[in-house]
CSV table of C-alpha atoms in Angstrom, one decimal:
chain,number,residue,atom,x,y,z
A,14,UNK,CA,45.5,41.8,-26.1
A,15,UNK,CA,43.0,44.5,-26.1
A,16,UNK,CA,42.4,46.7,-28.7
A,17,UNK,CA,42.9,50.5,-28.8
A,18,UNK,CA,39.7,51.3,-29.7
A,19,UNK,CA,37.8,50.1,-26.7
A,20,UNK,CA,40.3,51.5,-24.7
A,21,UNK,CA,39.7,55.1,-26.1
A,22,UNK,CA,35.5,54.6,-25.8
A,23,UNK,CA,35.9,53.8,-21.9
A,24,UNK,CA,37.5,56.8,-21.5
A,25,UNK,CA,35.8,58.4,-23.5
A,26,UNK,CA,32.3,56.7,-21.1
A,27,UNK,CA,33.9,58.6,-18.2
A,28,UNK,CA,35.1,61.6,-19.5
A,29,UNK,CA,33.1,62.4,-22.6
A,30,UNK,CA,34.5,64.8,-25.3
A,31,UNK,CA,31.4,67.3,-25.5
A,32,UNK,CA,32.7,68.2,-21.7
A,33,UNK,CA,35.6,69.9,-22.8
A,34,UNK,CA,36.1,73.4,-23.0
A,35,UNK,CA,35.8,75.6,-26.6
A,36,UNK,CA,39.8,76.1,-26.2
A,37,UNK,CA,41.0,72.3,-25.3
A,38,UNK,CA,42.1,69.4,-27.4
A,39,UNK,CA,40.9,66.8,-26.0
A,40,UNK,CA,40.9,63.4,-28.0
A,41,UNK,CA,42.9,61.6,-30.0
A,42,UNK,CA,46.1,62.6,-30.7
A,43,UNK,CA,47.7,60.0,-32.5
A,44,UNK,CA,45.5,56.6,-33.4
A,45,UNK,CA,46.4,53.4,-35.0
A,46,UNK,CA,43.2,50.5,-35.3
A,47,UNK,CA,45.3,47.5,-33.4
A,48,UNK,CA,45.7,46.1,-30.0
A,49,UNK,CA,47.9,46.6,-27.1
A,50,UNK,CA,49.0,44.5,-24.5
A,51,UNK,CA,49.0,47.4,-21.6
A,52,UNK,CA,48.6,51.2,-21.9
A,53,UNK,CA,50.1,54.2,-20.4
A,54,UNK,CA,48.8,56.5,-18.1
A,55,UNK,CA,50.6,60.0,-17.8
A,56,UNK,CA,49.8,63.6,-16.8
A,57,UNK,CA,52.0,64.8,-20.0
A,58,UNK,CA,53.7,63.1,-23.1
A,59,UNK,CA,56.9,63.8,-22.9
A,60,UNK,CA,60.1,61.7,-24.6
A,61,UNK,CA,60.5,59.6,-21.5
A,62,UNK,CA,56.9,58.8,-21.0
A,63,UNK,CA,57.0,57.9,-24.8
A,64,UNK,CA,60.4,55.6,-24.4
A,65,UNK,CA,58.8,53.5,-21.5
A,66,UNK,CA,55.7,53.0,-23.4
A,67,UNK,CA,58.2,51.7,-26.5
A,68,UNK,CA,60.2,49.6,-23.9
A,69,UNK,CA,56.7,47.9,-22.9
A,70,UNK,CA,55.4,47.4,-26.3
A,71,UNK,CA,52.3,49.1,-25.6
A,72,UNK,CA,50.8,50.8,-28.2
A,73,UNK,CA,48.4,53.5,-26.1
A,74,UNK,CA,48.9,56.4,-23.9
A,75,UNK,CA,46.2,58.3,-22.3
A,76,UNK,CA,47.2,61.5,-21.1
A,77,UNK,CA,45.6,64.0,-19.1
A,78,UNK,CA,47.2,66.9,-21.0
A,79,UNK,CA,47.1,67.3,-24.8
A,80,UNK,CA,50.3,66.4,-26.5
A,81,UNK,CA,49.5,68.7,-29.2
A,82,UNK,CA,47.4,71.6,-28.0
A,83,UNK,CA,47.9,74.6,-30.3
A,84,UNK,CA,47.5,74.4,-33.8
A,85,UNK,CA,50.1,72.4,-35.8
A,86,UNK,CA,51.7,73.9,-38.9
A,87,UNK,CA,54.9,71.6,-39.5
A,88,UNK,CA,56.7,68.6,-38.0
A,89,UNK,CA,60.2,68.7,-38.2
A,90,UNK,CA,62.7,66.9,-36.7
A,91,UNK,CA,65.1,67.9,-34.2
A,92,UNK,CA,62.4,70.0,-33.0
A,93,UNK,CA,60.7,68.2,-29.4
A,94,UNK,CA,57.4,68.0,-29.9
A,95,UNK,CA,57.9,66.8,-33.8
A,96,UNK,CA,60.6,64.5,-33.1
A,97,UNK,CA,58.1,63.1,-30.7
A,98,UNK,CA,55.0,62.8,-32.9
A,99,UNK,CA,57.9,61.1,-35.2
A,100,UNK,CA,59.0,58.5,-32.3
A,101,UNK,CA,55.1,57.7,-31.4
A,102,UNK,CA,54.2,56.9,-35.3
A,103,UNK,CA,57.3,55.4,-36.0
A,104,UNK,CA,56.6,53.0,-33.2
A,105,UNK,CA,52.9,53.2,-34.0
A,106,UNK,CA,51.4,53.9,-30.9
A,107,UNK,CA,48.1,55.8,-30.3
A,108,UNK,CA,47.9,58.8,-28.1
A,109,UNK,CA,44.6,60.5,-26.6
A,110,UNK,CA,44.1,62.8,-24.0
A,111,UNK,CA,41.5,63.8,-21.8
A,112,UNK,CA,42.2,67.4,-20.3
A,113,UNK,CA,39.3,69.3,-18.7
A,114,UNK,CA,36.6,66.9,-19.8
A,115,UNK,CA,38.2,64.7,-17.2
A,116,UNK,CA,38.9,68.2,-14.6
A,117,UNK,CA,35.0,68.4,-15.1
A,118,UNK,CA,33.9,64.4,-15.1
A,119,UNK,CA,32.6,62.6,-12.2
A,120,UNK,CA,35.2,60.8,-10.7
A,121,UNK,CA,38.0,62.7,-12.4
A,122,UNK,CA,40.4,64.9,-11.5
A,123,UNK,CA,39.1,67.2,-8.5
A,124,UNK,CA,37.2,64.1,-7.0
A,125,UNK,CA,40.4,62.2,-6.8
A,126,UNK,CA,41.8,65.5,-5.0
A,127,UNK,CA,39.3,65.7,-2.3
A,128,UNK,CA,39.7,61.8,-1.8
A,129,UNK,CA,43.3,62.2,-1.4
A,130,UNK,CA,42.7,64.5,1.0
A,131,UNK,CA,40.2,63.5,2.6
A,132,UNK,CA,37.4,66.2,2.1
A,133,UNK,CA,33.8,65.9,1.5
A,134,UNK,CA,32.5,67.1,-1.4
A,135,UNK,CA,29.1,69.9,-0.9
A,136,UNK,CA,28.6,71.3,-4.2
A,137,UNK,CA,30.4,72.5,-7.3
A,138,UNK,CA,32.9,75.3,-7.2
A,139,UNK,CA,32.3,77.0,-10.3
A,140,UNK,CA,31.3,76.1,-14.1
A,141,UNK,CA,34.1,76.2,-17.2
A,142,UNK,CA,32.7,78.3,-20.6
A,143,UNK,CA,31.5,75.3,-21.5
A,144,UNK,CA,29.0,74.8,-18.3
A,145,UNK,CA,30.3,72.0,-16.6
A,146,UNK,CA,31.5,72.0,-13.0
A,147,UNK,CA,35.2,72.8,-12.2
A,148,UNK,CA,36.4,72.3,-9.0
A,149,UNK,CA,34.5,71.7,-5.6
A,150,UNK,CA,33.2,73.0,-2.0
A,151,UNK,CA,34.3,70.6,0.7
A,152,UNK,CA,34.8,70.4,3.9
A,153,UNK,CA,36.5,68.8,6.6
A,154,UNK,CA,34.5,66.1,9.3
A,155,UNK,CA,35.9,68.8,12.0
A,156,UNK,CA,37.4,71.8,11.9
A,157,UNK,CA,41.2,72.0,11.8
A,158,UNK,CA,43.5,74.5,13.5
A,159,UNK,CA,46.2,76.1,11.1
A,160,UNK,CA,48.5,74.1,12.1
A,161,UNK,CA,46.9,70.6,11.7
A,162,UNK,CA,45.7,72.1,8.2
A,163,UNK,CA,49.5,72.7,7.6
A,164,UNK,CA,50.8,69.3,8.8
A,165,UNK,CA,48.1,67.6,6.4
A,166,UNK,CA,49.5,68.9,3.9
A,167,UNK,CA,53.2,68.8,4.5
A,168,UNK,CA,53.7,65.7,2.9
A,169,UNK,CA,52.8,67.5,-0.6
A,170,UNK,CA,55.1,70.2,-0.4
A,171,UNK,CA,52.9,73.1,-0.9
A,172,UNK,CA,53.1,76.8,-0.7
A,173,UNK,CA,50.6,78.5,1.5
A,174,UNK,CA,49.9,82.2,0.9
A,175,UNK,CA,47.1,84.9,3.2
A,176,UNK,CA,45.8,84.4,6.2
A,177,UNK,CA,46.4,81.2,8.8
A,178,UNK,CA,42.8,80.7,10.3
A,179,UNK,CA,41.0,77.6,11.7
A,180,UNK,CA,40.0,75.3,8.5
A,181,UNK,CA,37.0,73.6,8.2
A,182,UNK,CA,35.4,75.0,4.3
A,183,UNK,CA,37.6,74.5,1.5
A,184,UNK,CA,37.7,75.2,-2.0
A,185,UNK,CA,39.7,72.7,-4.5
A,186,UNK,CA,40.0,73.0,-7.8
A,187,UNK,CA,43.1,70.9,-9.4
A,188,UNK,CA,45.8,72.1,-11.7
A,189,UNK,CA,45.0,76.3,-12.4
A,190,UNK,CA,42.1,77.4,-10.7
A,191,UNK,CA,42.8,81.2,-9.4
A,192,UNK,CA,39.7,82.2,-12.0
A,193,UNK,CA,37.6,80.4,-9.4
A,194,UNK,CA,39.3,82.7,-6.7
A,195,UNK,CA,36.1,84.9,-6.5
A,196,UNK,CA,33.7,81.7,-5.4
A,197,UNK,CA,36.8,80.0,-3.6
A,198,UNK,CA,37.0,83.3,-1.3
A,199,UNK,CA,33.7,82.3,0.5
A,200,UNK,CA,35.4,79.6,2.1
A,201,UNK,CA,38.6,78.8,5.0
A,202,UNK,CA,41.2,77.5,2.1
A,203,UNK,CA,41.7,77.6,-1.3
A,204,UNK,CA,43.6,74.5,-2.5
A,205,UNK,CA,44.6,74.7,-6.3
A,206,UNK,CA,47.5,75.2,-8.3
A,207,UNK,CA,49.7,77.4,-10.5
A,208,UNK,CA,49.3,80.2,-7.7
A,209,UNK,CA,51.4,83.7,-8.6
A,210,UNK,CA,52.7,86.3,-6.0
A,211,UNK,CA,49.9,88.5,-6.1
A,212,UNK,CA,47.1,85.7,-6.0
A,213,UNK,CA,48.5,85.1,-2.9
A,214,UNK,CA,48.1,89.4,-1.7
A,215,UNK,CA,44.7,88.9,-3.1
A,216,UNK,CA,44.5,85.8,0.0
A,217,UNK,CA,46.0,87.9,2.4
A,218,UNK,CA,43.7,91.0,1.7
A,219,UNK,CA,40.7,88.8,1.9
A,220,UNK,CA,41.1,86.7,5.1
A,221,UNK,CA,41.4,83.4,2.6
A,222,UNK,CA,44.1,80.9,3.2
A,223,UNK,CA,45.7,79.7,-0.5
A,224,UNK,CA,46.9,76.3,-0.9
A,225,UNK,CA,49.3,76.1,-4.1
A,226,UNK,CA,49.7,72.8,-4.5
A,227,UNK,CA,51.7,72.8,-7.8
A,228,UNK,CA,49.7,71.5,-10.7
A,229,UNK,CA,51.4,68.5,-11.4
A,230,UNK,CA,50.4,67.1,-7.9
A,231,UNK,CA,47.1,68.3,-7.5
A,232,UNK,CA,45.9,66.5,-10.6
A,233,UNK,CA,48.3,63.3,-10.7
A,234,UNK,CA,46.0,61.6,-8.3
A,235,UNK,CA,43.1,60.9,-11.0
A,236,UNK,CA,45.6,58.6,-12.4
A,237,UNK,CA,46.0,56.1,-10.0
A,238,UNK,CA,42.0,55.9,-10.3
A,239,UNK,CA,42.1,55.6,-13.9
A,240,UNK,CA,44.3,52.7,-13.6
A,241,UNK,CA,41.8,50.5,-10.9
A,242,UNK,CA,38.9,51.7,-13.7
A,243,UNK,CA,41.0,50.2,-16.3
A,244,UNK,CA,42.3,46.9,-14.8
A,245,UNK,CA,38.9,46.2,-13.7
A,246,UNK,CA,37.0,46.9,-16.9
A,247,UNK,CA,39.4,45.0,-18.9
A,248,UNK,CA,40.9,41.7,-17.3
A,249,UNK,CA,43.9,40.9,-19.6
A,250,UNK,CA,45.1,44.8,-20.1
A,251,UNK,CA,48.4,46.0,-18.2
A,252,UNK,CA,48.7,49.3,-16.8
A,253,UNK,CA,51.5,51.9,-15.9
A,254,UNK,CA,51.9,54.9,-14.6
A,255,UNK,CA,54.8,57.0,-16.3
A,256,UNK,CA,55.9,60.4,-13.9
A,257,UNK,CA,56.2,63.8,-16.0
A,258,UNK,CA,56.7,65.6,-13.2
A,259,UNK,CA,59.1,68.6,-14.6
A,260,UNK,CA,60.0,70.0,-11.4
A,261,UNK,CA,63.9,69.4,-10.7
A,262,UNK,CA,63.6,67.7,-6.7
């Protein structure tokens, strides 16, 4: 058994609070002082994510978004997000979340991107409010022709919006990066998330072609890393990976 607490602080060593933005919630969202035998990794906290981690008898999950994010006035039940703060203390399991201190962290979120796909990272995309990096400039070893861009990513199931050009610069930023669009423009592609109908005009009107990747799948990689950091920093711990994908396939 491992306990909770040294759980949390080796998250917390790669993805430190004071990186988060003004507006974010990172931390702990639920916390009891006791041990666990495994912990949950998940993009979201949902009611399933919470049921498997019941059904293993673990007693953390460590999300990448916050479970509770704006301001909480009341928990009452029947309502989702109470009954769920109800389930997780009722089971007593601990709950913290690490949202764009890991999106800005080395070895988060964005450099888990550019691994999956294979891009070297040349400098930062753009800083947050709070100063820390947010996405990257890459590039490809060689330069791709639109169509070997496009069968890269097939797999993925993206959207692609603007211009088809030879790719060889790209910008990434996982989950919503389109406030990066001005600094992502310099480059071939723009590969990020949560892209609207007129992001992609914006694209077309400035020679750029934009990658939507859907923001579940551009930051789900980062968990799979989280889980070799955690199995190899403590030897006895299990971990899962519990899918909050909400996208009906």
């Amino acid at each position: 058994m491992t306990k909770v607490k040294e759980i949390i602080e080796f998250i917390k060593s790669i993805a430190p609070e004071y990186m988060q933005e003004d507006w974010d919630n990172s931390g702990s969202q639920l916390y009891f002082d006791q041990d666990t035998p495994g912990v949950m990794l998940t993009l979201d906290v949902t009611d399933s994510v919470i049921d498997a981690t019941i059904k293993e008898n673990y007693k953390l999950i460590l999300s990448h978004h916050p479970m509770i994010f704006d301001g909480l006035k009341s928990i009452v039940e029947g309502q989702y997000l109470s009954d769920n703060i109800i389930k997780a203390i009722f089971n007593r399991i601990s709950i913290y979340s690490a949202h764009t201190s890991l999106d800005s962290a080395k070895g988060g979120v964005n450099d888990a991107l550019c691994e999956e796909l294979k891009l070297k990272i040349m400098s930062p995309l753009g800083k947050g409010q709070s100063g820390y990096t947010m996405g990257y400039i890459c590039q490809y070893e060689k330069a791709l022709s639109f169509e070997e861009f496009k069968k890269s990513l097939k797999k993925y199931n993206v959207k692609i919006y603007g211009r088809p050009r030879e790719i060889k610069k790209v910008a990434i930023c996982g989950g919503s990066g389109m406030d990066f669009f001005e600094e992502a423009k310099k480059c071939d592609a723009f590969i990020t998330g949560d892209v609207k109908y007129h992001d992609g005009q914006k694209a077309y009107e400035n020679n750029l072609t934009l990658v939507d990747m859907g923001h579940y799948t551009s930051e789900k990689f980062v968990l799979e890393k989280l889980k070799k950091l955690l199995l190899n920093e403590f030897k006895n711990l299990k971990v899962d990976i519990a899918e909050s994908d909400f996208q009906i396939k």
